[in-house]
Amino acid sequence: MTAIGFEIPADITRIVAGLTQFVRAEVVTRHEKHAALLDDPRQRYGPDGRYAPAVVDLIREVRVASAAAGYFNLCAPISLGGLGQGHLAYYVAWEAINHLCGPHHWLGTFALSHWAFGPSVVLEQLTHEARERALAGLVSGRQSMCFGLSEPGAGSDATMITTRAVAEGDGWRISGRKMWTSNITFADWIVVFAVTDAARAAAKRGGISAFLVPTTAPGFALQRVTLLQGDIGGAEGESTFDAVRVEPWQLVGPLHEGFRIALLGVSLGRVYNARRARSASPAGR
Ligand SMILES: Cc1cc2nc3c(=O)[nH]c(=O)nc-3n(C[C@H](O)[C@H](O)[C@H](O)COP(=O)(O)OP(=O)(O)OC[C@H]3O[C@@H](n4cnc5c(N)ncnc54)[C@H](O)[C@@H]3O)c2cc1C
C-alpha cells in the first residue's frame, strides 16, 4: 500500500483492510438503512439543533460495534485497552474511512476513536479514580467525550484562555465559557482546560490545567449549538461553567501542565485534519 509516497508497513495495511471491511459491513449498510433519518437535516436534528436521540443512538451503535470488533481503539494506548498504533496508522485508518464513507456515509466518522471524542494518549493522563469511573464507558464506545480548549477570545493562541479553576479545599471550582467544542451536544464527559496559576499562564510558562468533568455536573450548561454554514443543527457548541466543583481525581495530568496535555490531542488532530483536508481535494480522493 502506498498512500503518501512510501510503503505503509504490512501490519498497518492488514489492520486497515480489516477496518475497511468492518466499515463497509457495519457502517455503510447501517447508514443506508437509516438514510431517511441521517440525511434529512429536518429529521437529523431536534428543534434545539442537537442530534435527534435516534441519531445519537446510531452513533453509539457504531462506536460500540467498532470497539467490539477491535477497531475503535486502534490508536489508543495499550495501557487503555487499545492496539497502541501510532500516527501513521491513524492517518491511514482515517484515509480508509474517508475514502469509503466521504460526506455521504458520515456515520463512518464514529468507527475510529477521534482523539477529542474518545480514547487516545490524552486519557493516559487520567488519575486511577478517573480511569475507574470513565474508562470502561469510553473504551467500549458506550460513552463519548469532548475537548474544551477554545474560547471566544482564545483560538489559535489557546494560551489566552480565561476560564479559571480556583482552588477550594482539596479541589477547585471552574468558571468560564468554551466555544467550538465538537461533540459537546451529546458527549458524556468534557476534558476542559482552565487557568490554575494566572501569573504562569500570562508568562506562557504553564499555569493551565486539564480536568475531566461529566456533562451532567451542576453548573455546567450547553448554551447553544454552533451552526456551521448551510446546516440547521450541529455537534459543535458553546458552553458555560458556573463554579463547577471538581475533585482531585478529575485533574488530568500534572497541575499547571494542562497545555502540554492539550498538545498531545492537538497533535493527533493535525494528523486527522491533514487527512481530512486531503480527502476533500481532488488529488486526495
Ligand atoms: C468545526 C470546528 C470544530 C472545532 N472543534 C473544536 C474542539 O472540539 N475543541 C476546541 O477546543 N476547539 C475547537 N475548534 C476551534 C479551533 O481550534 C479554532 O477555530 C482554531 O484554534 C482557530 O481559532 P479561531 O477560530 O479563534 O481563529 P483565530 O485564532 O482568530 O485565527 C483567525 C485567522 O488568523 C490567523 N492567525 C491567528 N494568529 C496568527 C498569528 N499569530 N500570526 C499569523 N496569523 C494568525 C489564523 O491562521 C486564521 O487564519 C473547532 C473549530 C471548528 C471550526
Short mmCIF file of C-alpha atoms and ligand atoms in Angstrom, two decimals:
data_model
loop_
_atom_site.label_atom_id
_atom_site.label_comp_id
_atom_site.label_asym_id
_atom_site.label_seq_id
_atom_site.Cartn_x
_atom_site.Cartn_y
_atom_site.Cartn_z
CA MET A 1 0.00 0.00 0.00
CA THR A 2 1.41 3.44 -0.91
CA ALA A 3 -0.61 6.38 0.26
CA ILE A 4 1.88 9.13 0.94
CA GLY A 5 4.85 8.28 -1.28
CA PHE A 6 6.35 5.49 0.84
CA GLU A 7 5.42 1.95 1.75
CA ILE A 8 2.95 1.51 4.57
CA PRO A 9 4.11 -1.33 6.89
CA ALA A 10 2.27 -4.60 6.27
CA ASP A 11 0.79 -4.81 9.78
CA ILE A 12 -0.90 -1.42 9.35
CA THR A 13 -2.15 -2.40 5.89
CA ARG A 14 -3.65 -5.58 7.35
CA ILE A 15 -5.39 -3.81 10.22
CA VAL A 16 -6.78 -1.12 7.95
CA ALA A 17 -8.04 -3.75 5.48
CA GLY A 18 -9.99 -5.25 8.37
CA LEU A 19 -11.27 -1.82 9.36
CA THR A 20 -12.39 -1.22 5.77
CA GLN A 21 -14.34 -4.50 5.76
CA PHE A 22 -15.91 -3.61 9.07
CA VAL A 23 -16.92 -0.12 7.91
CA ARG A 24 -18.39 -1.49 4.69
CA ALA A 25 -20.42 -4.17 6.52
CA GLU A 26 -21.40 -2.36 9.71
CA VAL A 27 -21.34 1.36 9.00
CA VAL A 28 -22.20 1.93 5.34
CA THR A 29 -25.07 -0.56 5.48
CA ARG A 30 -26.34 0.90 8.76
CA HIS A 31 -26.17 4.40 7.32
CA GLU A 32 -28.04 3.36 4.19
CA LYS A 33 -30.71 1.60 6.24
CA HIS A 34 -31.32 4.80 8.23
CA ALA A 35 -30.69 7.28 5.40
CA ALA A 36 -34.10 8.94 5.78
CA LEU A 37 -33.18 9.89 9.34
CA LEU A 38 -29.49 10.60 8.87
CA ASP A 39 -29.51 12.51 5.60
CA ASP A 40 -32.52 14.78 6.07
CA PRO A 41 -31.47 17.70 8.32
CA ARG A 42 -35.07 18.12 9.49
CA GLN A 43 -35.06 14.54 10.86
CA ARG A 44 -31.42 14.53 11.94
CA TYR A 45 -31.72 17.43 14.38
CA GLY A 46 -34.21 18.27 17.11
CA PRO A 47 -35.73 21.73 17.48
CA ASP A 48 -32.76 22.84 19.64
CA GLY A 49 -30.24 21.97 16.91
CA ARG A 50 -28.83 18.89 18.69
CA TYR A 51 -28.86 15.48 17.05
CA ALA A 52 -32.20 13.70 17.49
CA PRO A 53 -31.99 10.92 20.15
CA ALA A 54 -32.30 8.21 17.45
CA VAL A 55 -29.22 9.66 15.70
CA VAL A 56 -27.23 9.68 18.95
CA ASP A 57 -28.25 6.01 19.39
CA LEU A 58 -26.95 5.13 15.91
CA ILE A 59 -23.67 6.95 16.55
CA ARG A 60 -23.30 4.97 19.80
CA GLU A 61 -24.13 1.72 17.99
CA VAL A 62 -21.28 2.35 15.54
CA ARG A 63 -18.80 3.14 18.32
CA VAL A 64 -19.80 0.05 20.32
CA ALA A 65 -19.73 -2.28 17.28
CA SER A 66 -16.32 -0.96 16.23
CA ALA A 67 -14.93 -1.32 19.76
CA ALA A 68 -16.23 -4.89 19.95
CA ALA A 69 -14.64 -5.68 16.57
CA GLY A 70 -11.31 -4.25 17.78
CA TYR A 71 -11.08 -1.19 15.52
CA PHE A 72 -12.42 1.73 17.55
CA ASN A 73 -9.35 1.90 19.82
CA LEU A 74 -6.82 1.15 17.11
CA CYS A 75 -4.61 4.07 18.03
CA ALA A 76 -5.37 4.28 21.75
CA PRO A 77 -2.51 3.20 24.04
CA ILE A 78 -2.31 -0.48 25.03
CA SER A 79 -2.49 0.61 28.70
CA LEU A 80 -6.04 1.86 28.00
CA GLY A 81 -7.10 -1.29 26.19
CA GLY A 82 -6.23 -0.05 22.70
CA LEU A 83 -3.98 -1.51 19.99
CA GLY A 84 -1.30 1.16 20.52
CA GLN A 85 -0.87 2.03 16.85
CA GLY A 86 0.85 5.36 16.09
CA HIS A 87 0.29 8.46 13.96
CA LEU A 88 0.90 6.67 10.65
CA ALA A 89 -1.80 4.10 11.36
CA TYR A 90 -4.09 6.91 12.49
CA TYR A 91 -3.57 8.69 9.17
CA VAL A 92 -4.06 5.58 7.05
CA ALA A 93 -7.13 4.47 9.03
CA TRP A 94 -8.80 7.87 8.56
CA GLU A 95 -7.84 7.73 4.90
CA ALA A 96 -9.68 4.41 4.55
CA ILE A 97 -12.74 5.73 6.37
CA ASN A 98 -12.84 8.97 4.38
CA HIS A 99 -12.37 7.11 1.12
CA LEU A 100 -15.18 4.66 1.85
CA CYS A 101 -17.62 6.99 3.58
CA GLY A 102 -16.89 10.54 2.43
CA PRO A 103 -19.58 13.02 3.48
CA HIS A 104 -22.33 10.63 2.32
CA HIS A 105 -21.93 7.96 4.98
CA TRP A 106 -20.87 10.31 7.76
CA LEU A 107 -21.55 7.71 10.48
CA GLY A 108 -18.11 6.42 9.44
CA THR A 109 -16.54 9.23 11.50
CA PHE A 110 -17.51 7.30 14.63
CA ALA A 111 -15.91 3.96 13.66
CA LEU A 112 -12.50 5.09 14.93
CA SER A 113 -11.84 6.88 18.21
CA HIS A 114 -11.32 10.53 17.30
CA TRP A 115 -8.79 11.95 19.78
CA ALA A 116 -11.27 14.55 21.07
CA PHE A 117 -14.23 12.18 21.37
CA GLY A 118 -12.76 9.02 22.89
CA PRO A 119 -9.65 7.10 23.98
CA SER A 120 -6.25 8.45 22.90
CA VAL A 121 -2.91 9.24 24.57
CA VAL A 122 -4.67 12.11 26.37
CA LEU A 123 -6.53 9.64 28.60
CA GLU A 124 -3.28 8.03 29.75
CA GLN A 125 -3.09 11.08 32.00
CA LEU A 126 -6.27 10.20 33.91
CA THR A 127 -5.99 9.51 37.64
CA HIS A 128 -6.67 5.99 38.87
CA GLU A 129 -10.13 7.00 40.07
CA ALA A 130 -11.00 8.74 36.79
CA ARG A 131 -10.00 5.56 34.95
CA GLU A 132 -12.27 3.57 37.24
CA ARG A 133 -15.18 5.92 36.58
CA ALA A 134 -14.82 6.85 32.92
CA LEU A 135 -12.58 4.48 31.02
CA ALA A 136 -14.86 1.45 30.61
CA GLY A 137 -17.61 3.60 29.07
CA LEU A 138 -15.24 5.41 26.71
CA VAL A 139 -13.23 2.36 25.61
CA SER A 140 -16.37 0.29 24.95
CA GLY A 141 -17.86 3.17 22.95
CA ARG A 142 -20.93 3.35 25.19
CA GLN A 143 -19.92 6.88 26.20
CA SER A 144 -18.08 9.71 24.47
CA MET A 145 -16.26 12.88 25.43
CA CYS A 146 -15.27 16.26 24.05
CA PHE A 147 -12.29 18.58 24.32
CA GLY A 148 -12.93 22.11 25.60
CA LEU A 149 -9.94 24.31 24.89
CA SER A 150 -11.10 27.16 22.57
CA GLU A 151 -12.95 30.17 23.92
CA PRO A 152 -14.43 33.35 22.43
CA GLY A 153 -11.06 35.11 22.93
CA ALA A 154 -8.71 32.14 22.57
CA GLY A 155 -8.40 30.19 19.32
CA SER A 156 -5.04 29.86 17.55
CA ASP A 157 -3.36 31.19 20.70
CA ALA A 158 -5.01 28.83 23.15
CA THR A 159 -2.79 30.12 26.00
CA MET A 160 -5.14 33.15 26.11
CA ILE A 161 -7.96 31.17 27.75
CA THR A 162 -9.69 32.95 30.64
CA THR A 163 -11.64 30.02 32.11
CA ARG A 164 -10.40 29.75 35.70
CA ALA A 165 -10.15 26.85 38.14
CA VAL A 166 -9.92 28.41 41.60
CA ALA A 167 -8.62 26.19 44.42
CA GLU A 168 -11.21 25.35 47.09
CA GLY A 169 -10.31 22.84 49.79
CA ASP A 170 -8.60 19.93 48.06
CA GLY A 171 -10.40 20.62 44.76
CA TRP A 172 -11.29 23.56 42.51
CA ARG A 173 -14.25 25.49 41.11
CA ILE A 174 -14.23 26.11 37.37
CA SER A 175 -15.85 29.20 35.84
CA GLY A 176 -15.74 30.36 32.25
CA ARG A 177 -17.03 29.90 28.72
CA LYS A 178 -15.94 27.48 25.98
CA MET A 179 -16.86 27.55 22.34
CA TRP A 180 -16.43 25.49 19.19
CA THR A 181 -16.36 22.29 21.27
CA SER A 182 -17.06 19.41 18.88
CA ASN A 183 -19.29 16.56 20.13
CA ILE A 184 -20.38 18.63 23.14
CA THR A 185 -24.03 18.42 22.14
CA PHE A 186 -24.14 14.74 23.11
CA ALA A 187 -20.89 13.94 24.98
CA ASP A 188 -20.91 12.35 28.44
CA TRP A 189 -17.60 13.90 29.53
CA ILE A 190 -15.61 17.03 28.72
CA VAL A 191 -11.87 17.46 29.15
CA VAL A 192 -11.80 21.16 29.97
CA PHE A 193 -8.79 23.44 30.18
CA ALA A 194 -8.64 26.19 32.80
CA VAL A 195 -6.10 28.60 34.25
CA THR A 196 -4.86 27.45 37.66
CA ASP A 197 -1.95 29.90 38.01
CA ALA A 198 -2.62 33.23 36.33
CA ALA A 199 0.96 34.53 36.59
CA ARG A 200 2.45 31.43 34.99
CA ALA A 201 -0.25 31.39 32.32
CA ALA A 202 0.39 35.09 31.48
CA ALA A 203 4.11 34.32 31.14
CA LYS A 204 3.20 31.28 28.97
CA ARG A 205 5.02 29.03 31.43
CA GLY A 206 2.34 26.52 32.33
CA GLY A 207 -0.40 27.57 34.72
CA ILE A 208 -3.15 25.86 32.70
CA SER A 209 -4.64 22.57 33.94
CA ALA A 210 -6.93 19.97 32.40
CA PHE A 211 -9.92 18.43 34.18
CA LEU A 212 -12.32 15.62 33.34
CA VAL A 213 -15.88 16.80 34.00
CA PRO A 214 -19.16 14.93 33.43
CA THR A 215 -21.53 16.99 31.27
CA THR A 216 -24.15 16.38 33.95
CA ALA A 217 -22.10 18.34 36.54
CA PRO A 218 -24.04 21.06 38.41
CA GLY A 219 -23.06 24.45 36.97
CA PHE A 220 -22.18 23.13 33.52
CA ALA A 221 -24.55 24.19 30.71
CA LEU A 222 -24.62 23.92 26.95
CA GLN A 223 -25.62 27.43 25.93
CA ARG A 224 -26.15 26.95 22.23
CA VAL A 225 -25.37 24.73 19.29
CA THR A 226 -22.93 26.33 16.84
CA LEU A 227 -24.47 26.23 13.38
CA LEU A 228 -21.98 25.66 10.59
CA GLN A 229 -22.58 27.14 7.16
CA GLY A 230 -25.63 25.67 5.46
CA ASP A 231 -26.72 23.45 8.38
CA ILE A 232 -29.67 23.70 10.75
CA GLY A 233 -28.07 21.80 13.63
CA GLY A 234 -24.70 20.56 14.71
CA ALA A 235 -22.27 18.78 17.00
CA GLU A 236 -20.26 21.90 17.95
CA GLY A 237 -21.44 24.06 20.80
CA GLU A 238 -20.81 26.85 23.25
CA SER A 239 -20.92 26.07 26.98
CA THR A 240 -20.52 27.77 30.33
CA PHE A 241 -19.02 26.64 33.61
CA ASP A 242 -20.54 28.37 36.61
CA ALA A 243 -18.44 27.47 39.65
CA VAL A 244 -18.37 23.80 38.65
CA ARG A 245 -16.82 21.83 41.51
CA VAL A 246 -14.03 19.40 40.58
CA GLU A 247 -12.24 16.97 42.88
CA PRO A 248 -8.58 15.88 42.77
CA TRP A 249 -9.50 12.68 40.85
CA GLN A 250 -10.69 14.88 37.97
CA LEU A 251 -7.32 16.50 37.33
CA VAL A 252 -5.90 15.23 34.02
CA GLY A 253 -2.09 15.09 34.15
CA PRO A 254 0.01 17.24 36.49
CA LEU A 255 -1.39 20.50 37.89
CA HIS A 256 -0.46 23.53 35.72
CA GLU A 257 0.71 21.24 32.88
CA GLY A 258 -2.59 21.06 31.01
CA PHE A 259 -1.35 22.81 27.91
CA ARG A 260 1.15 20.02 27.36
CA ILE A 261 -1.76 17.55 27.67
CA ALA A 262 -3.75 19.59 25.16
CA LEU A 263 -0.92 19.37 22.65
CA LEU A 264 -0.96 15.56 22.86
CA GLY A 265 -4.50 15.73 21.48
CA VAL A 266 -3.91 18.62 19.10
CA SER A 267 -1.01 16.69 17.50
CA LEU A 268 -3.42 13.84 16.69
CA GLY A 269 -5.87 16.48 15.47
CA ARG A 270 -3.30 17.71 12.97
CA VAL A 271 -2.97 14.18 11.57
CA TYR A 272 -6.76 13.80 11.40
CA ASN A 273 -7.35 17.20 9.80
CA ALA A 274 -4.48 16.79 7.34
CA ARG A 275 -6.03 13.55 6.07
CA ARG A 276 -9.48 15.14 6.02
CA ALA A 277 -8.29 18.14 4.03
CA ARG A 278 -6.51 15.84 1.58
CA SER A 279 -9.70 13.80 1.14
CA ALA A 280 -11.56 16.99 0.25
CA SER A 281 -9.08 17.84 -2.54
CA PRO A 282 -9.31 16.11 -5.94
CA ALA A 283 -5.75 14.77 -5.54
CA GLY A 284 -6.55 13.06 -2.27
CA ARG A 285 -9.75 11.25 -3.17
C1 LIG B 1 -15.64 22.80 13.01
C2 LIG B 1 -14.75 23.19 14.16
C3 LIG B 1 -14.60 22.34 15.23
C4 LIG B 1 -13.82 22.71 16.31
N1 LIG B 1 -13.69 21.85 17.38
C5 LIG B 1 -13.01 22.24 18.48
C6 LIG B 1 -12.96 21.41 19.64
O1 LIG B 1 -13.51 20.30 19.66
N2 LIG B 1 -12.33 21.87 20.74
C7 LIG B 1 -11.72 23.10 20.78
O2 LIG B 1 -11.16 23.46 21.81
N3 LIG B 1 -11.71 23.91 19.68
C8 LIG B 1 -12.35 23.52 18.55
N4 LIG B 1 -12.39 24.34 17.44
C9 LIG B 1 -11.74 25.65 17.49
C10 LIG B 1 -10.46 25.70 16.69
O3 LIG B 1 -9.45 25.06 17.41
C11 LIG B 1 -10.20 27.19 16.44
O4 LIG B 1 -11.15 27.61 15.48
C12 LIG B 1 -8.81 27.41 15.95
O5 LIG B 1 -7.92 27.25 17.03
C13 LIG B 1 -8.65 28.83 15.36
O6 LIG B 1 -9.08 29.77 16.27
P1 LIG B 1 -10.10 30.93 15.84
O7 LIG B 1 -11.25 30.32 15.12
O8 LIG B 1 -10.37 31.78 17.04
O9 LIG B 1 -9.30 31.78 14.76
P2 LIG B 1 -8.19 32.88 15.06
O10 LIG B 1 -7.20 32.39 16.08
O11 LIG B 1 -8.86 34.18 15.33
O12 LIG B 1 -7.46 32.94 13.66
C14 LIG B 1 -8.05 33.62 12.54
C15 LIG B 1 -7.03 33.67 11.43
O13 LIG B 1 -5.85 34.39 11.87
C16 LIG B 1 -4.69 33.60 11.69
N5 LIG B 1 -3.77 33.85 12.80
C17 LIG B 1 -4.05 33.70 14.11
N6 LIG B 1 -2.96 34.02 14.84
C18 LIG B 1 -2.00 34.37 13.98
C19 LIG B 1 -0.64 34.80 14.14
N7 LIG B 1 -0.07 34.95 15.33
N8 LIG B 1 0.06 35.07 13.01
C20 LIG B 1 -0.49 34.94 11.78
N9 LIG B 1 -1.78 34.53 11.58
C21 LIG B 1 -2.50 34.27 12.66
C22 LIG B 1 -5.18 32.15 11.67
O14 LIG B 1 -4.30 31.31 10.94
C23 LIG B 1 -6.53 32.28 10.99
O15 LIG B 1 -6.37 32.29 9.58
C24 LIG B 1 -13.15 23.98 16.32
C25 LIG B 1 -13.29 24.84 15.23
C26 LIG B 1 -14.08 24.46 14.16
C27 LIG B 1 -14.23 25.41 13.01
#
